[in-house]
Amino acid sequence: MSTKPTSASKTPPKMSGGLPLIGHMIAFGKNPFEYMMTLRNTLGEIGEFRMFHQQMVLLTGPEGNEAFFRAPDDQLDQNEAYKVMTPIFGKGVVFDAPPHIKDQQLKMLMPVLRDKPMRTYSQIIVQEVEEAIKDWGDTGEVDLLDFMKQLTIYTSSHCLLGDEFRYELNEEFSKLYHDLEKGMAPIAFIFPNFPIPVLRRRDKARVRLQELVTGIIEKRAQKTEKSDDAFQMLIDTRYEDGSPLTPNEITGMLIGTIFAGHHTTAGTATWIALELARNPEYYEKVLEELDALYGENGKVTFESLREIPVFERVIKEVLRLHPPLIFLIRKVAKDLPFKDYLIKAGKYVCVSPRVSHRIPEIFPNPEKFDPERFTETRQEDATPFSWIAFGGGRHKCSGNAFAMLQIKAIFSILLRRYKFELVDAPESYQDNYKEMVVQPNSPCRVRYSKRNIQKSTATQTTKTTAKESSSTNTFKITVDMDFCQGHANCMAEASEIFKVDDKGQLTVLQDTPGNTLLKKAQKAAKYCPTSAIKIKQS
Ligand code: F3S
């Protein structure tokens, strides 16, 4: 799908029924997903509606998604569309920063999400899960969404912020974070500073958090021993001109890091347990896989979390059905052509993972929970930009590998210890569209009971390298540099092929390696969080 100048000139078709002044705000606000689904069913892959005075164009389906994700920043502007985040992240931080500053700030965060620190996070997450369930006893009932929210704020803050926030400021931080999160109310997308209590609490929380961050910076400056968390990294990092980040910027970027690692993960983790409880056949398959891998007391490690393909498919299917971000939005800064249509500058354009994930020509029987869609033989997501739960292209969520790691580690403990059952009728567990980040409705009650894990021999071993092919054939590697964010997982998997420098710049050392490196290259492609690597076998 090209976004180059074309003869495209048609105006996108419009939804009827908008009211004077507010447009389609009421119908959209009531249930954005249903509204966008109706729009697609009525108008097709492109259609326009109005929110107050703003004209919004919805693109759905792989081609529409690709046009959206491939457009350069000076054509589709993220910053303008995410003004809602400015009071939360702070003035001059990320979406509020000029492009060259924003790029530097995002790069400063990348080292935390790279392959190397990731390997240390699985142990921290396991420790937090053990702590969270230590008083559960043999049976009980729990509000799973509340539990996951609490657990993932601990795991994220422990992995990314360090000990002060996790142990000394634990309760206050949870409360402040909650107030910031509530500040992402739908109204704030249109009027970020509307004088209502929820937005006032958001502003107070932001001020207090910066006070706490400033206090920690001062305390850490007195210490001789340095921490090795994201917080310290932000204190030590410098802009290209050599200047350090201000406490306002550090606060904003820490909040941004936690937002990436927490608020979406809690909802997804909850849906995983709910869908497994609703689909006993897959629940059994996942348990079989985990029990076979870990036995009674197998250790959860970074490596073991890569050996659970059945559960990976379950996560992917849950994210297909319940993507936490149901729409993504940009402001059109330069006219955007799409097929015969021209989306004029000044309008907003959005895509919807949730709607695109329900296109029956791509995902047959789309409402059915069916993780087998993602097996090697079916690969229903093979069309690029068809599965977009983490976005796509240059702005694909850079925290996606961390989110997957967290979820896999959490369930590698929880599912082996306890069996989960729904307390209420299966169909009563539904998504809540009142929040911008969609999660299951509350209360979200489940019953748990201790499992007896069969004593079996775990298959978890240090895998011996499969006999490598001695063939002299080669294969071709291509990397879409537009998508590469410098995660460096490729280098960890295949250092003979990929080299990533300290600034996250990737060099492909050999683009037609011999087949002896094929397995390593395939792993590099599989674990690249932005799916930037493609392999073509001759
Ligand atoms: Fe880039 Fe993916 Fe490697 S983001 S550095 S190609 S792991």
XYZ file of C-alpha atoms in Angstrom, residues 70-316:
247
model
C 3.567 3.491 7.339
C 2.786 7.202 7.006
C 5.677 9.402 8.157
C 5.328 11.556 11.267
C 5.158 14.777 9.277
C 2.092 13.412 7.483
C 0.236 11.746 10.368
C 1.053 13.571 13.575
C 0.919 11.551 16.801
C 1.667 14.508 19.053
C -1.414 16.509 18.088
C -3.633 13.475 18.608
C -2.279 12.621 22.057
C -2.609 15.981 23.771
C -4.562 14.003 26.375
C -1.228 12.662 27.616
C 0.434 16.066 28.171
C -1.010 16.691 31.657
C -0.006 13.109 32.588
C 3.497 12.888 31.093
C 4.163 16.603 31.571
C 4.973 19.617 29.416
C 7.810 19.027 26.975
C 7.748 15.258 27.450
C 7.290 12.747 24.606
C 4.045 13.710 22.810
C 4.443 17.335 23.875
C 8.081 17.613 22.796
C 9.305 18.843 19.404
C 10.070 15.867 17.093
C 13.880 15.935 17.511
C 13.538 15.981 21.336
C 10.829 13.312 21.329
C 13.056 11.027 19.247
C 15.917 11.441 21.699
C 13.641 10.846 24.695
C 12.239 7.649 23.210
C 15.748 6.419 22.431
C 16.753 7.079 26.051
C 14.102 4.577 27.169
C 15.058 1.845 24.733
C 17.952 0.312 26.711
C 15.499 -0.739 29.466
C 13.479 -2.729 26.978
C 16.423 -4.344 25.261
C 17.171 -8.022 25.348
C 19.825 -7.895 28.089
C 17.869 -6.292 30.963
C 14.804 -8.311 29.918
C 16.620 -11.452 30.946
C 16.714 -10.224 34.566
C 13.021 -9.290 34.710
C 11.551 -12.814 34.694
C 12.967 -13.524 38.182
C 11.571 -10.270 39.587
C 8.146 -11.039 38.144
C 8.153 -14.571 39.573
C 9.108 -13.164 42.990
C 6.205 -10.681 42.839
C 3.687 -13.377 41.848
C 4.828 -15.649 44.707
C 4.446 -12.735 47.112
C 0.986 -11.838 45.788
C -0.449 -15.347 46.273
C 1.334 -16.311 49.459
C -1.828 -15.936 51.597
C -4.270 -17.437 49.122
C -4.642 -20.780 50.912
C -6.219 -23.806 49.216
C -9.356 -22.188 47.825
C -10.926 -18.763 47.604
C -12.473 -16.095 45.467
C -10.790 -13.033 44.027
C -11.630 -10.065 41.839
C -9.186 -10.982 39.118
C -8.969 -7.547 37.496
C -8.159 -5.876 40.830
C -5.610 -8.592 41.538
C -3.927 -8.206 38.126
C -3.872 -4.414 38.394
C -2.129 -4.637 41.754
C 0.248 -7.357 40.645
C 1.287 -5.649 37.411
C 1.869 -2.299 39.106
C 4.267 -4.126 41.450
C 5.985 -6.052 38.654
C 6.332 -2.984 36.424
C 7.491 -0.645 39.158
C 9.894 -3.253 40.546
C 11.427 -4.047 37.132
C 11.525 -0.503 35.822
C 11.508 2.047 38.646
C 13.569 0.330 41.298
C 13.368 -0.264 45.026
C 12.233 3.143 46.340
C 8.908 3.091 44.516
C 8.389 -0.627 45.053
C 9.113 -0.769 48.783
C 9.166 2.697 50.355
C 6.473 4.490 48.371
C 4.417 1.504 47.481
C 0.932 2.577 48.591
C 1.254 6.256 47.765
C 2.594 5.438 44.317
C -0.324 3.060 43.609
C -2.793 5.781 44.510
C -1.086 8.488 42.491
C -0.776 6.188 39.527
C -4.462 5.332 39.760
C -5.373 9.052 39.663
C -3.152 9.597 36.625
C -4.679 6.638 34.849
C -8.199 7.893 35.478
C -7.095 11.151 33.841
C -7.258 9.353 30.490
C -11.018 9.904 30.483
C -12.653 10.125 27.016
C -13.574 13.791 27.578
C -9.882 14.612 28.051
C -9.197 13.648 24.411
C -11.252 16.618 23.302
C -10.810 18.961 26.299
C -7.628 17.929 28.172
C -8.137 20.552 30.895
C -11.878 20.459 31.414
C -12.510 21.506 35.068
C -13.930 18.238 36.432
C -12.803 16.376 39.587
C -11.174 13.448 37.791
C -8.882 15.791 35.831
C -8.089 17.880 38.924
C -7.031 14.722 40.763
C -4.871 13.814 37.750
C -3.070 17.194 37.989
C -2.526 16.928 41.758
C -1.121 13.409 41.335
C 1.320 14.602 38.657
C 2.633 17.389 40.924
C 3.069 15.012 43.881
C 4.805 12.375 41.789
C 7.336 14.917 40.597
C 8.030 15.891 44.226
C 8.703 12.223 45.030
C 10.938 11.766 41.985
C 12.917 14.908 42.845
C 13.398 13.599 46.404
C 14.723 10.266 45.124
C 17.093 11.959 42.658
C 18.546 13.986 45.540
C 18.889 10.917 47.781
C 20.503 8.857 45.059
C 23.013 11.630 44.395
C 24.310 11.126 47.979
C 24.868 7.388 47.527
C 28.135 5.933 46.342
C 26.570 2.738 44.982
C 24.507 3.207 41.849
C 21.218 1.441 41.085
C 20.879 -0.250 37.715
C 17.200 0.445 37.021
C 15.479 2.584 34.394
C 15.219 5.447 36.866
C 18.993 5.646 37.314
C 19.476 5.332 33.592
C 17.292 8.387 33.045
C 19.212 10.328 35.702
C 22.516 9.496 33.995
C 21.470 9.876 30.380
C 22.184 13.004 28.331
C 20.672 14.706 25.301
C 22.847 15.010 22.205
C 23.871 18.495 23.375
C 25.111 17.021 26.683
C 22.308 18.345 28.897
C 20.613 16.058 31.450
C 16.887 15.406 31.742
C 15.025 17.676 34.163
C 13.037 16.187 37.088
C 9.873 17.034 35.100
C 11.149 15.032 32.126
C 12.347 12.120 34.267
C 8.957 11.993 36.010
C 7.108 12.035 32.687
C 9.255 9.371 31.149
C 8.949 7.101 34.168
C 5.184 7.486 34.026
C 5.325 6.711 30.292
C 7.390 3.585 30.939
C 4.952 2.292 33.516
C 1.947 3.110 31.343
C 3.508 0.971 28.616
C 4.183 -1.890 31.011
C 1.146 -1.843 33.201
C -2.284 -0.600 32.249
C -2.754 -2.703 29.153
C -1.144 -5.817 30.627
C -3.518 -6.024 33.604
C -6.585 -6.257 31.348
C -4.961 -8.755 29.007
C -3.814 -10.975 31.879
C -7.337 -10.952 33.295
C -8.876 -11.870 29.940
C -6.446 -14.759 29.557
C -7.677 -16.399 32.760
C -11.310 -15.675 31.860
C -11.017 -17.090 28.340
C -9.215 -20.188 29.598
C -11.950 -20.734 32.175
C -14.565 -20.312 29.411
C -12.693 -22.683 27.079
C -11.749 -25.801 29.061
C -10.290 -27.573 26.029
C -7.544 -24.934 25.675
C -7.150 -24.628 29.423
C -6.202 -28.328 29.479
C -3.762 -27.906 26.600
C -2.018 -24.999 28.323
C -1.767 -26.917 31.600
C -0.354 -29.941 29.812
C 2.267 -27.734 28.188
C 3.261 -25.989 31.430
C 3.313 -29.196 33.482
C 5.397 -30.959 30.861
C 7.862 -28.087 30.760
C 8.183 -27.341 34.462
C 7.111 -30.545 36.219
C 6.454 -29.919 39.900
C 9.083 -27.352 40.700
C 10.724 -26.290 37.454
C 12.242 -22.836 37.479
C 10.688 -20.084 35.407
C 13.487 -18.543 33.384
C 13.824 -16.224 30.421
C 14.602 -19.299 28.297
C 11.680 -21.410 29.578
C 9.281 -18.576 28.732
C 10.215 -19.079 25.104
C 9.129 -22.705 25.111
C 5.395 -22.371 25.541
C 3.950 -22.053 22.022
C 0.462 -23.255 23.002
C 0.183 -20.538 25.635
C 1.686 -17.964 23.250
C -1.128 -18.683 20.823
C -3.659 -18.241 23.632
C -2.196 -14.807 24.448
C -2.320 -13.825 20.799
